[in-house]
Amino acid sequence: MLRLGRREFDAHEPVIMAIVNRTPDSFYDQGATFRDEPALARVEQAVAEGAAIIDIGGVKAGPGEEVSAAEEARRTVGFVAEVRKRFPDVVISVDTWRHDVGEAVCEAGADVLNDAWGGVDPKLAEVAARYGAGLVCTHAGGAEPRTRPHRVTYDDVMADILRVTVGLAERAVELGVPRESVMIDPGHDFGKNTRHSLEATRRLEEMVDTGWPVLVSLSNKDFVGETLDRPVKERVIGTLATTAVSAWLGAQVYRVHEVTETKQVLDMVATIAGHRAPAVARRGLA
């Protein structure tokens, strides 16, 4: 059982986490949800399309203009409070590596802290424990926030992913984060080249076998683009193919830009796997 905010999800229930970037320079939407009105419209649309979690980020993952903790909080805290007011049942996640921002968004109503940079600020898990919030424990290969990998190597990339993510998850529980609210994330593209991310996908079942719910953030990432030689705006098909493979191997939470398309893929895989009945089954019965 995965428990986040007011929601509970069964072990085989796929969960969609919709991305809402409060940044003017996000790699995919180029600041489309930086202002409040379009960002709130994006939340409404994502919830209507089937997203259970809204993941709010105030700093783009890649290099760019420096964003202070105060500016990150300015972009996210008030927005979290407004989303909490308008959508009381939605799970609110905030993508941050900073404990002071984490504390501010939890005060405003956030349910999950999405630590995409692998525990670079160890106090973030302490904040999650103090507020009873969920925590995403990610493998970033020891990279500093907002840096790109350069000739990074691993003897065994999945062994390193397991060591780091399970270690972070166990520490979080020791600090007091509810075990049923902790997820692990292989961190596609974070501290990895394309071959590393492909291997992490191929061996995803090893993460699932740890018993921790697995979150994957695949949406339109560089490893998809390099695999197919496609620019950012032409990576949806590759993303959905990777999503289907990840679902078959047992990942549970999917951080995405395209909610409707992802939901159809996840429903199809769940039905093939026998975890979901077809929405309609008339063929051969009329």
XYZ file of N, CA and C in Angstrom:
858
model
N 0.840 -1.197 0.000
C 0.000 0.000 0.000
C 0.879 1.252 0.000
N 0.620 2.149 -0.944
C 1.303 3.442 -1.015
C 0.334 4.488 -0.485
N 0.752 5.233 0.521
C -0.119 6.233 1.126
C 0.528 7.618 0.977
N -0.158 8.524 0.263
C 0.344 9.871 0.011
C -0.779 10.853 0.267
N -0.585 11.772 1.202
C -1.640 12.715 1.539
C -2.876 11.979 1.993
N -4.019 12.310 1.393
C -5.279 11.658 1.732
C -5.540 10.399 0.918
N -4.626 10.060 0.026
C -4.867 8.980 -0.931
C -4.101 7.708 -0.554
N -4.712 6.572 -0.854
C -4.060 5.280 -0.734
C -4.135 4.573 -2.083
N -3.036 3.899 -2.445
C -2.950 3.231 -3.733
C -2.518 1.792 -3.517
N -3.245 0.862 -4.130
C -2.886 -0.545 -4.027
C -1.576 -0.819 -4.754
N -0.980 -1.955 -4.453
C 0.346 -2.275 -4.984
C 0.395 -2.280 -6.509
N -0.680 -2.722 -7.157
C -0.679 -2.810 -8.615
C -1.402 -1.626 -9.274
N -1.683 -0.591 -8.507
C -2.405 0.561 -9.044
C -1.418 1.594 -9.588
N -1.377 1.819 -10.904
C -0.459 2.831 -11.436
C -0.918 4.230 -11.054
N 0.047 5.097 -10.780
C -0.235 6.443 -10.278
C 0.467 7.457 -11.176
N -0.293 8.439 -11.650
C 0.269 9.468 -12.521
C 0.556 10.730 -11.723
N 1.768 11.213 -11.858
C 2.235 12.458 -11.246
C 2.440 13.471 -12.376
N 1.596 14.483 -12.440
C 1.666 15.467 -13.521
C 2.621 16.596 -13.151
N 3.434 16.987 -14.109
C 4.441 18.028 -13.906
C 3.830 19.407 -14.104
N 4.037 20.291 -13.129
C 3.653 21.695 -13.270
C 4.866 22.533 -12.861
N 5.556 23.070 -13.844
C 6.774 23.827 -13.587
C 6.472 25.300 -13.363
N 6.912 25.834 -12.232
C 6.778 27.265 -11.964
C 8.096 27.963 -12.290
N 8.561 27.707 -13.497
C 9.843 28.246 -13.933
C 9.678 28.917 -15.299
N 10.458 29.951 -15.575
C 10.346 30.624 -16.872
C 11.175 29.950 -17.964
N 11.952 28.913 -17.596
C 12.933 28.349 -18.530
C 12.937 26.829 -18.522
N 11.806 26.196 -18.232
C 11.756 24.737 -18.201
C 12.051 24.158 -19.581
N 12.716 23.012 -19.614
C 13.239 22.490 -20.883
C 12.125 22.101 -21.853
N 10.963 21.700 -21.328
C 9.919 21.163 -22.205
C 8.877 22.217 -22.567
N 8.300 22.881 -21.560
C 7.208 23.815 -21.873
C 7.655 25.273 -21.947
N 8.951 25.530 -21.710
C 9.515 26.869 -21.892
C 8.756 27.946 -21.105
N 8.349 27.609 -19.884
C 7.721 28.613 -19.025
C 6.228 28.761 -19.200
N 5.568 27.789 -19.825
C 4.133 27.905 -20.099
C 3.289 27.997 -18.830
N 3.783 27.439 -17.714
C 3.024 27.478 -16.458
C 3.749 28.285 -15.386
N 4.545 29.253 -15.822
C 5.247 30.100 -14.858
C 4.274 31.027 -14.135
N 3.311 31.569 -14.861
C 2.317 32.449 -14.238
C 1.215 31.616 -13.587
N 0.548 32.220 -12.602
C -0.423 31.487 -11.790
C -1.601 30.948 -12.592
N -2.210 31.770 -13.437
C -3.430 31.346 -14.123
C -3.210 30.125 -15.019
N -2.222 30.147 -15.917
C -2.007 28.943 -16.723
C -1.561 27.743 -15.888
N -0.859 27.998 -14.795
C -0.435 26.889 -13.939
C -1.629 26.233 -13.263
N -2.571 27.038 -12.781
C -3.781 26.485 -12.162
C -4.647 25.774 -13.198
N -4.688 26.302 -14.413
C -5.422 25.633 -15.480
C -4.791 24.286 -15.808
N -3.483 24.234 -15.777
C -2.759 22.973 -16.012
C -3.103 21.951 -14.922
N -3.164 22.394 -13.664
C -3.533 21.485 -12.574
C -4.937 20.936 -12.805
N -5.873 21.821 -13.123
C -7.258 21.399 -13.338
C -7.341 20.379 -14.473
N -6.638 20.648 -15.562
C -6.645 19.742 -16.705
C -6.034 18.389 -16.330
N -4.905 18.409 -15.636
C -4.215 17.171 -15.279
C -5.067 16.302 -14.362
N -5.732 16.928 -13.401
C -6.600 16.178 -12.494
C -7.768 15.570 -13.275
N -8.349 16.346 -14.177
C -9.467 15.856 -14.985
C -9.043 14.687 -15.866
N -7.800 14.687 -16.303
C -7.306 13.628 -17.190
C -6.857 12.379 -16.437
N -6.790 12.464 -15.109
C -6.474 11.269 -14.335
C -5.230 11.313 -13.485
N -4.603 12.475 -13.340
C -3.432 12.578 -12.466
C -3.873 12.573 -11.003
N -3.210 11.766 -10.196
C -3.488 11.732 -8.759
C -2.548 12.640 -7.990
N -1.377 12.915 -8.583
C -0.351 13.740 -7.940
C -0.008 14.896 -8.864
N 0.149 16.077 -8.279
C 0.663 17.238 -9.002
C 2.048 17.537 -8.451
N 3.058 17.516 -9.329
C 4.438 17.765 -8.910
C 4.843 19.171 -9.323
N 5.059 20.024 -8.350
C 5.325 21.443 -8.569
C 6.821 21.709 -8.389
N 7.425 22.321 -9.394
C 8.850 22.621 -9.313
C 9.131 24.089 -9.516
N 10.040 24.625 -8.743
C 10.377 26.039 -8.838
C 11.741 26.320 -9.441
N 12.500 25.258 -9.770
C 13.828 25.425 -10.367
C 13.988 24.373 -11.458
N 14.375 24.781 -12.652
C 14.601 23.795 -13.716
C 15.762 22.893 -13.324
N 15.727 21.653 -13.804
C 16.740 20.682 -13.407
C 18.107 20.999 -13.998
N 18.120 21.505 -15.217
C 19.387 21.734 -15.898
C 20.050 23.040 -15.509
N 21.257 23.278 -16.037
C 21.959 24.534 -15.780
C 21.156 25.726 -16.284
N 21.403 26.877 -15.694
C 20.699 28.090 -16.089
C 20.893 29.172 -15.052
N 20.033 30.158 -15.110
C 20.112 31.264 -14.168
C 19.996 30.758 -12.737
N 20.827 31.300 -11.855
C 20.783 30.878 -10.453
C 19.442 31.259 -9.832
N 18.888 30.323 -9.066
C 17.621 30.556 -8.378
C 17.871 30.343 -6.889
N 17.736 31.393 -6.106
C 17.964 31.294 -4.666
C 16.837 30.515 -4.003
N 17.069 30.103 -2.776
C 16.020 29.417 -2.014
C 14.812 30.327 -1.825
N 15.080 31.602 -1.601
C 13.979 32.553 -1.413
C 13.136 32.673 -2.681
N 13.787 32.725 -3.839
C 13.046 32.810 -5.101
C 12.304 31.510 -5.391
N 12.943 30.377 -5.105
C 12.262 29.098 -5.298
C 11.001 29.036 -4.435
N 11.114 29.484 -3.196
C 9.948 29.493 -2.300
C 8.879 30.450 -2.814
N 9.296 31.594 -3.337
C 8.324 32.554 -3.864
C 7.524 31.949 -5.009
N 8.176 31.142 -5.816
C 7.513 30.534 -6.973
C 6.574 29.379 -6.587
N 6.811 28.764 -5.443
C 6.096 27.519 -5.130
C 5.152 27.592 -3.938
N 5.510 28.289 -2.875
C 4.763 28.187 -1.617
C 3.322 28.669 -1.761
N 3.140 29.871 -2.288
C 1.785 30.387 -2.459
C 0.973 29.550 -3.424
N 1.636 29.029 -4.450
C 0.940 28.190 -5.423
C 0.488 26.879 -4.782
N 1.337 26.282 -3.958
C 0.944 25.071 -3.232
C -0.301 25.340 -2.389
N -0.305 26.461 -1.687
C -1.455 26.799 -0.841
C -2.733 26.943 -1.669
N -2.617 27.541 -2.848
C -3.792 27.722 -3.703
C -4.287 26.391 -4.266
N -3.360 25.542 -4.677
C -3.750 24.219 -5.171
C -4.398 23.415 -4.052
N -3.842 23.520 -2.860
C -4.422 22.807 -1.714
C -5.862 23.250 -1.466
N -6.113 24.551 -1.616
C -7.448 25.093 -1.378
C -8.429 24.651 -2.465
N -7.982 24.676 -3.716
C -8.884 24.369 -4.835
C -9.071 22.869 -5.067
N -8.067 22.088 -4.725
C -8.108 20.649 -4.987
C -7.728 19.903 -3.701
N -8.638 19.850 -2.745
C -8.293 19.304 -1.422
C -7.872 17.843 -1.438
N -8.304 17.075 -2.431
C -7.998 15.642 -2.435
C -6.794 15.262 -3.284
N -6.279 16.189 -4.070
C -5.140 15.855 -4.905
C -3.882 15.773 -4.038
N -2.980 14.885 -4.420
C -1.694 14.787 -3.726
C -0.766 15.848 -4.315
N -0.212 16.684 -3.451
C 0.696 17.737 -3.898
C 2.128 17.345 -3.569
N 2.950 17.288 -4.606
C 4.374 17.018 -4.465
C 5.144 18.273 -4.868
N 6.264 18.499 -4.226
C 7.129 19.616 -4.617
C 8.525 19.082 -4.903
N 9.015 19.406 -6.078
C 10.339 18.993 -6.545
C 11.356 20.004 -6.017
N 12.058 19.628 -4.958
C 13.071 20.511 -4.371
C 14.139 19.672 -3.688
N 15.358 20.217 -3.634
C 16.411 19.539 -2.881
C 16.746 20.291 -1.590
N 16.103 21.451 -1.365
C 16.448 22.319 -0.243
C 15.503 22.121 0.945
N 16.061 21.917 2.126
C 15.214 21.637 3.287
C 14.375 22.840 3.701
N 14.906 24.069 3.530
C 14.135 25.234 3.939
C 12.936 25.456 3.018
N 13.106 25.177 1.729
C 11.972 25.237 0.810
C 10.989 24.111 1.132
N 11.520 22.929 1.415
C 10.666 21.814 1.790
C 9.805 22.128 2.996
N 10.386 22.778 3.988
C 9.617 23.133 5.189
C 8.508 24.121 4.839
N 8.820 25.100 4.011
C 7.833 26.123 3.658
C 6.668 25.533 2.869
N 6.959 24.619 1.940
C 5.864 24.052 1.142
C 5.037 23.063 1.955
N 5.664 22.368 2.892
C 4.891 21.482 3.770
C 3.951 22.297 4.652
N 4.411 23.435 5.120
C 3.545 24.328 5.897
C 2.358 24.782 5.056
N 2.576 24.934 3.759
C 1.521 25.401 2.853
C 0.578 24.294 2.405
N 0.932 23.026 2.710
C 0.023 21.938 2.375
C 0.563 20.853 1.475
N 1.860 20.851 1.179
C 2.427 19.801 0.337
C 2.399 18.456 1.062
N 2.195 17.384 0.296
C 2.119 16.028 0.846
C 3.387 15.220 0.616
N 4.174 15.595 -0.406
C 5.345 14.817 -0.813
C 6.481 15.769 -1.148
N 7.698 15.393 -0.762
C 8.894 16.107 -1.187
C 9.634 15.215 -2.181
N 9.770 15.705 -3.402
C 10.409 14.963 -4.478
C 11.865 15.405 -4.566
N 12.745 14.638 -3.928
C 14.163 14.976 -3.842
C 14.900 14.376 -5.035
N 14.904 15.113 -6.135
C 15.468 14.584 -7.381
C 16.990 14.545 -7.398
N 17.649 15.159 -6.413
C 19.111 15.232 -6.423
C 19.749 14.324 -5.372
N 19.018 13.310 -4.957
C 19.641 12.208 -4.228
C 20.161 12.526 -2.847
N 19.434 13.336 -2.084
C 19.825 13.567 -0.700
C 20.996 14.502 -0.521
N 21.217 15.391 -1.496
C 22.337 16.328 -1.378
C 22.181 17.225 -0.156
N 20.944 17.493 0.266
C 20.658 18.181 1.524
C 19.999 17.161 2.447
N 20.766 16.552 3.359
C 20.208 15.485 4.197
C 19.095 15.960 5.124
N 18.980 17.263 5.334
C 17.927 17.778 6.209
C 16.540 17.697 5.568
N 16.498 17.498 4.245
C 15.193 17.425 3.581
C 14.389 16.233 4.094
N 15.044 15.097 4.293
C 14.347 13.926 4.833
C 13.857 14.195 6.251
N 14.606 14.971 7.003
C 14.176 15.331 8.356
C 12.901 16.161 8.312
N 12.804 17.051 7.334
C 11.590 17.853 7.171
C 10.410 16.950 6.837
N 10.608 16.025 5.905
C 9.532 15.097 5.551
C 9.054 14.328 6.769
N 9.985 13.896 7.603
C 9.617 13.157 8.812
C 8.828 14.030 9.772
N 9.251 15.264 9.922
C 8.596 16.163 10.871
C 7.155 16.459 10.465
N 6.900 16.522 9.169
C 5.557 16.858 8.684
C 4.748 15.624 8.277
N 5.332 14.439 8.393
C 4.630 13.243 7.960
C 4.420 13.194 6.459
N 5.301 13.851 5.727
C 5.179 13.921 4.270
C 5.845 12.723 3.616
N 5.423 12.419 2.400
C 6.091 11.397 1.617
C 7.417 11.914 1.093
N 8.263 10.989 0.630
C 9.586 11.369 0.141
C 9.967 10.495 -1.049
N 10.456 11.138 -2.105
C 11.016 10.415 -3.251
C 12.524 10.391 -3.093
N 13.101 9.194 -3.055
C 14.539 9.001 -2.873
C 15.153 8.629 -4.218
N 15.950 9.527 -4.768
C 16.409 9.415 -6.152
C 17.900 9.148 -6.228
N 18.307 8.407 -7.246
C 19.721 8.225 -7.548
C 20.153 9.304 -8.536
N 21.130 10.105 -8.135
C 21.652 11.147 -9.026
C 23.152 10.996 -9.232
N 23.706 9.877 -8.826
C 25.120 9.620 -9.064
C 26.056 10.550 -8.343
N 25.596 11.163 -7.262
C 26.431 12.092 -6.518
C 26.584 13.454 -7.177
N 25.793 13.720 -8.213
C 25.912 14.992 -8.938
C 25.393 16.149 -8.096
N 25.998 17.295 -8.269
C 25.500 18.513 -7.650
C 24.238 18.971 -8.383
N 23.306 19.595 -7.674
C 22.087 20.065 -8.339
C 22.386 20.943 -9.554
N 21.610 20.695 -10.607
C 21.611 21.481 -11.830
C 22.909 21.354 -12.631
N 23.583 20.232 -12.484
C 24.767 19.965 -13.304
C 24.477 18.804 -14.237
N 25.171 18.785 -15.360
C 25.012 17.705 -16.325
C 26.144 16.694 -16.137
N 25.876 15.414 -16.369
C 26.935 14.410 -16.219
C 28.011 14.584 -17.278
N 29.253 14.302 -16.893
C 30.358 14.372 -17.854
C 31.236 13.139 -17.676
N 31.158 12.241 -18.623
C 31.966 11.028 -18.652
C 31.864 10.256 -17.329
N 30.669 10.190 -16.796
C 30.455 9.448 -15.560
C 30.503 7.950 -15.846
N 31.060 7.177 -14.915
C 31.166 5.730 -15.094
C 30.677 5.011 -13.844
N 30.179 3.795 -14.045
C 29.774 2.922 -12.949
C 30.279 1.514 -13.253
N 30.724 0.802 -12.240
C 31.033 -0.607 -12.434
C 29.746 -1.368 -12.747
N 28.663 -0.977 -12.067
C 27.349 -1.597 -12.252
C 26.328 -0.535 -11.878
N 25.698 0.084 -12.872
C 24.839 1.231 -12.596
C 23.650 0.843 -11.722
N 23.047 -0.308 -11.947
C 21.896 -0.685 -11.123
C 22.313 -0.991 -9.689
N 23.478 -1.598 -9.505
C 23.956 -1.840 -8.147
C 24.112 -0.519 -7.401
N 24.611 0.502 -8.086
C 24.772 1.807 -7.452
C 23.417 2.444 -7.167
N 22.475 2.306 -8.103
C 21.124 2.834 -7.902
C 20.484 2.194 -6.675
N 20.594 0.888 -6.562
C 20.000 0.189 -5.423
C 20.661 0.611 -4.118
N 21.977 0.685 -4.113
C 22.694 1.075 -2.895
C 22.245 2.449 -2.409
N 22.177 3.389 -3.318
C 21.848 4.765 -2.933
C 20.379 4.917 -2.569
N 19.484 4.462 -3.430
C 18.057 4.715 -3.192
C 17.535 3.952 -1.985
N 17.917 2.695 -1.849
C 17.468 1.928 -0.689
C 18.069 2.510 0.585
N 19.327 2.943 0.509
C 19.945 3.579 1.676
C 19.221 4.852 2.084
N 18.859 5.674 1.116
C 18.116 6.897 1.411
C 16.732 6.581 1.984
N 16.074 5.556 1.419
C 14.746 5.177 1.893
C 14.800 4.662 3.325
N 15.780 3.822 3.624
C 15.902 3.285 4.985
C 16.223 4.386 5.982
N 17.082 5.327 5.587
C 17.385 6.459 6.477
C 16.140 7.282 6.736
N 15.344 7.515 5.688
C 14.126 8.310 5.843
C 13.185 7.671 6.856
N 13.016 6.360 6.763
C 12.132 5.666 7.705
C 12.694 5.734 9.121
N 14.010 5.602 9.251
C 14.635 5.719 10.579
C 14.397 7.104 11.181
N 14.336 8.124 10.329
C 14.090 9.489 10.803
C 12.631 9.712 11.175
N 11.743 8.847 10.663
C 10.331 8.984 10.993
C 9.404 9.196 9.825
N 9.924 9.187 8.596
C 9.039 9.269 7.430
C 8.235 7.970 7.372
N 6.911 8.036 7.199
C 6.118 6.800 7.131
C 6.612 5.899 6.004
N 6.842 4.622 6.313
C 7.392 3.716 5.315
C 6.509 3.635 4.082
N 5.183 3.679 4.288
C 4.255 3.548 3.169
C 4.198 4.809 2.311
N 4.988 5.825 2.676
C 4.993 7.081 1.928
C 6.355 7.366 1.289
N 7.213 6.355 1.218
C 8.550 6.512 0.641
C 8.612 5.801 -0.705
N 9.140 6.478 -1.712
C 9.322 5.916 -3.049
C 10.787 6.011 -3.450
N 11.213 5.123 -4.340
C 12.580 5.196 -4.866
C 12.524 5.425 -6.377
N 13.506 6.176 -6.872
C 13.519 6.630 -8.270
C 14.916 6.396 -8.841
N 15.036 5.673 -9.977
C 16.368 5.438 -10.543
C 17.042 6.696 -11.075
N 16.295 7.768 -11.264
C 16.903 9.031 -11.676
C 17.413 9.027 -13.103
N 16.547 8.665 -14.046
C 16.947 8.679 -15.456
C 17.567 10.027 -15.828
N 18.709 9.988 -16.481
C 19.474 11.151 -16.955
C 20.230 11.884 -15.850
N 19.877 11.692 -14.593
C 20.559 12.402 -13.504
C 21.841 11.641 -13.144
N 22.982 12.252 -13.421
C 24.251 11.586 -13.163
C 24.456 10.358 -14.032
N 23.847 10.342 -15.221
C 23.898 9.173 -16.085
C 23.974 9.597 -17.546
N 24.615 8.764 -18.349
C 24.513 8.954 -19.787
C 23.348 8.114 -20.314
N 23.126 8.176 -21.613
C 21.972 7.476 -22.194
C 22.032 5.969 -21.974
N 23.199 5.367 -22.116
C 23.305 3.922 -21.913
C 22.996 3.537 -20.469
N 23.399 4.385 -19.518
C 23.061 4.113 -18.113
C 21.551 4.136 -17.907
N 20.894 5.135 -18.479
C 19.444 5.247 -18.299
C 18.710 4.090 -18.962
N 19.204 3.650 -20.105
C 18.591 2.498 -20.764
C 18.776 1.228 -19.932
N 19.951 1.059 -19.359
C 20.178 -0.119 -18.515
C 19.324 -0.062 -17.258
N 19.178 1.133 -16.682
C 18.318 1.278 -15.505
C 16.889 0.879 -15.834
N 16.431 1.220 -17.023
C 15.084 0.834 -17.447
C 14.987 -0.675 -17.644
N 15.954 -1.237 -18.310
C 15.960 -2.673 -18.614
C 15.962 -3.509 -17.336
N 16.610 -2.996 -16.288
C 16.762 -3.742 -15.033
C 15.869 -3.197 -13.918
N 14.830 -2.505 -14.301
C 13.960 -1.850 -13.311
C 13.344 -2.840 -12.324
N 13.142 -4.057 -12.765
C 12.536 -5.065 -11.893
C 13.373 -5.296 -10.631
N 14.675 -5.060 -10.725
C 15.529 -5.210 -9.543
C 15.162 -4.187 -8.472
N 14.752 -2.999 -8.877
C 14.294 -1.998 -7.915
C 12.941 -2.408 -7.330
N 12.059 -2.887 -8.189
C 10.738 -3.320 -7.737
C 10.868 -4.429 -6.704
N 11.834 -5.312 -6.904
C 12.023 -6.450 -6.004
C 12.470 -6.039 -4.602
N 12.916 -4.800 -4.419
C 13.290 -4.341 -3.077
C 12.063 -4.163 -2.180
N 10.876 -4.034 -2.800
C 9.664 -3.817 -2.027
C 9.279 -2.356 -1.865
N 10.172 -1.444 -2.225
C 9.833 -0.022 -2.188
C 9.093 0.346 -3.465
N 8.029 1.155 -3.386
C 7.361 1.609 -4.616
C 8.346 2.381 -5.494
N 8.313 2.104 -6.788
C 9.264 2.719 -7.721
C 8.578 3.816 -8.523
N 9.180 4.991 -8.516
C 8.746 6.130 -9.327
C 9.723 6.288 -10.474
N 9.195 6.533 -11.668
C 10.062 6.822 -12.807
C 9.686 8.172 -13.412
N 10.705 8.933 -13.740
C 10.529 10.237 -14.385
C 11.192 10.141 -15.754
N 10.397 9.801 -16.750
C 10.900 9.470 -18.084
C 10.595 10.544 -19.116
N 9.666 11.410 -18.815
C 8.963 12.210 -19.795
C 9.862 13.112 -20.639
N 9.990 12.737 -21.922
C 10.689 13.566 -22.918
C 12.152 13.840 -22.579
N 12.756 12.917 -21.853
C 14.130 13.149 -21.394
C 15.152 12.905 -22.497
N 16.389 13.316 -22.214
C 17.448 13.235 -23.212
C 17.755 11.803 -23.629
N 17.673 10.834 -22.698
C 17.989 9.466 -23.092
C 16.995 8.950 -24.127
N 15.746 9.427 -24.064
C 14.765 9.094 -25.097
C 15.147 9.781 -26.403
N 15.478 11.071 -26.302
C 15.849 11.823 -27.493
C 17.073 11.269 -28.185
N 18.092 10.884 -27.412
C 19.309 10.346 -28.019
C 19.074 8.953 -28.600
N 18.240 8.145 -27.934
C 17.957 6.803 -28.441
C 17.315 6.860 -29.826
N 16.410 7.816 -30.010
C 15.668 7.922 -31.270
C 16.148 9.065 -32.156
N 17.109 9.855 -31.662
C 17.590 11.041 -32.368
C 16.431 11.982 -32.683
N 15.729 12.382 -31.629
C 14.580 13.264 -31.763
C 14.722 14.461 -30.824
N 14.320 15.664 -31.268
C 14.348 16.839 -30.391
C 13.281 16.733 -29.309
N 13.308 17.654 -28.371
C 12.447 17.591 -27.189
C 10.979 17.415 -27.545
N 10.492 18.145 -28.510
C 9.067 18.113 -28.838
C 8.644 16.869 -29.623
N 9.577 15.974 -29.943
C 9.247 14.776 -30.715
C 9.609 13.491 -29.960
N 9.501 13.541 -28.634
C 9.919 12.399 -27.811
C 8.755 11.686 -27.130
N 7.524 12.070 -27.457
C 6.375 11.499 -26.752
C 6.250 10.003 -27.019
N 6.395 9.576 -28.277
C 6.243 8.154 -28.604
C 7.307 7.329 -27.877
N 8.537 7.796 -27.898
C 9.602 7.084 -27.187
C 9.353 7.044 -25.689
N 8.839 8.159 -25.151
C 8.509 8.196 -23.730
C 7.437 7.168 -23.389
N 6.407 7.089 -24.219
C 5.310 6.163 -23.948
C 5.766 4.707 -24.083
N 6.665 4.429 -25.020
C 7.216 3.075 -25.134
C 7.984 2.711 -23.865
N 8.782 3.643 -23.383
C 9.547 3.409 -22.158
C 8.620 3.266 -20.958
N 7.536 4.018 -20.966
C 6.531 3.918 -19.905
C 5.918 2.528 -19.882
N 5.583 1.989 -21.056
C 4.988 0.653 -21.133
C 5.946 -0.409 -20.585
N 7.209 -0.311 -20.949
C 8.206 -1.266 -20.448
C 8.323 -1.140 -18.932
N 8.383 0.073 -18.443
C 8.515 0.304 -16.998
C 7.304 -0.227 -16.245
N 6.124 -0.055 -16.820
C 4.908 -0.562 -16.186
C 4.922 -2.079 -16.134
N 5.331 -2.703 -17.223
C 5.373 -4.166 -17.259
C 6.359 -4.703 -16.214
N 7.446 -3.954 -15.980
C 8.457 -4.389 -15.017
C 8.094 -4.033 -13.579
N 7.015 -3.263 -13.384
C 6.507 -3.079 -12.031
C 6.618 -1.706 -11.416
N 7.078 -0.698 -12.166
C 7.076 0.659 -11.613
C 5.641 1.070 -11.294
N 5.473 1.951 -10.299
C 4.114 2.315 -9.888
C 3.768 3.767 -10.146
N 4.709 4.687 -9.999
C 4.410 6.118 -10.114
C 5.158 6.677 -11.317
N 4.458 7.530 -12.108
C 4.996 8.037 -13.378
C 4.891 9.552 -13.401
N 6.025 10.212 -13.412
C 6.074 11.680 -13.460
C 6.073 12.086 -14.930
N 5.015 12.809 -15.368
C 4.800 12.974 -16.806
C 4.337 14.383 -17.180
N 4.514 14.693 -18.467
C 3.915 15.882 -19.064
C 2.566 15.543 -19.704
N 2.483 14.413 -20.415
C 1.271 14.019 -21.143
C 0.456 13.037 -20.307
N -0.579 13.527 -19.653
C -1.345 12.695 -18.724
C -2.253 11.715 -19.462
N -3.052 12.204 -20.394
C -4.013 11.349 -21.091
C -3.323 10.182 -21.784
N -2.267 10.459 -22.521
C -1.563 9.407 -23.252
C -0.939 8.394 -22.286
N -0.370 8.902 -21.212
C 0.241 8.006 -20.220
C -0.805 7.112 -19.579
N -1.960 7.680 -19.244
C -3.012 6.881 -18.607
C -3.459 5.744 -19.516
N -3.593 6.009 -20.805
C -4.002 4.949 -21.718
C -2.953 3.832 -21.777
N -1.698 4.207 -21.809
C -0.633 3.200 -21.818
C -0.675 2.372 -20.535
N -0.797 3.030 -19.398
C -0.796 2.322 -18.116
C -2.023 1.431 -17.971
N -3.175 1.913 -18.425
C -4.380 1.085 -18.375
C -4.229 -0.153 -19.258
N -3.638 0.035 -20.427
C -3.467 -1.094 -21.343
C -2.533 -2.141 -20.742
N -1.412 -1.694 -20.201
C -0.456 -2.637 -19.603
C -1.081 -3.336 -18.398
N -1.795 -2.592 -17.552
C -2.430 -3.190 -16.369
C -3.461 -4.233 -16.767
N -4.165 -3.973 -17.854
C -5.184 -4.931 -18.301
C -4.543 -6.179 -18.878
N -3.493 -6.025 -19.670
C -2.762 -7.185 -20.197
C -2.207 -8.022 -19.044
N -1.716 -7.335 -18.007
C -1.130 -8.034 -16.856
C -2.181 -8.690 -15.971
N -3.454 -8.367 -16.185
C -4.524 -8.965 -15.402
C -4.876 -8.228 -14.140
N -4.395 -6.986 -14.015
C -4.682 -6.193 -12.821
C -5.881 -5.269 -13.003
N -6.400 -5.192 -14.218
C -7.498 -4.287 -14.536
C -8.383 -4.956 -15.582
N -9.706 -4.808 -15.449
C -10.629 -5.345 -16.452
C -10.730 -4.389 -17.630
N -11.024 -4.884 -18.821
C -11.260 -3.970 -19.946
C -12.418 -3.026 -19.648
N -12.313 -1.799 -20.137
C -13.401 -0.830 -19.912
C -14.688 -1.310 -20.567
N -14.565 -1.954 -21.720
C -15.703 -2.520 -22.452
C -15.268 -3.863 -23.010
N -16.151 -4.871 -22.936
C -15.807 -6.183 -23.476
C -17.032 -6.776 -24.179
N -17.300 -6.299 -25.400
C -18.482 -6.739 -26.169
C -18.124 -7.675 -27.316
N -16.878 -7.624 -27.745
C -16.488 -8.367 -28.948
C -16.760 -9.861 -28.767
N -17.466 -10.442 -29.741
C -17.757 -11.871 -29.714
C -18.918 -12.260 -28.810
N -19.555 -11.233 -28.183
C -20.650 -11.543 -27.256
C -21.999 -11.085 -27.800
N -22.012 -10.251 -28.829
C -23.283 -9.716 -29.345
C -24.057 -10.787 -30.109
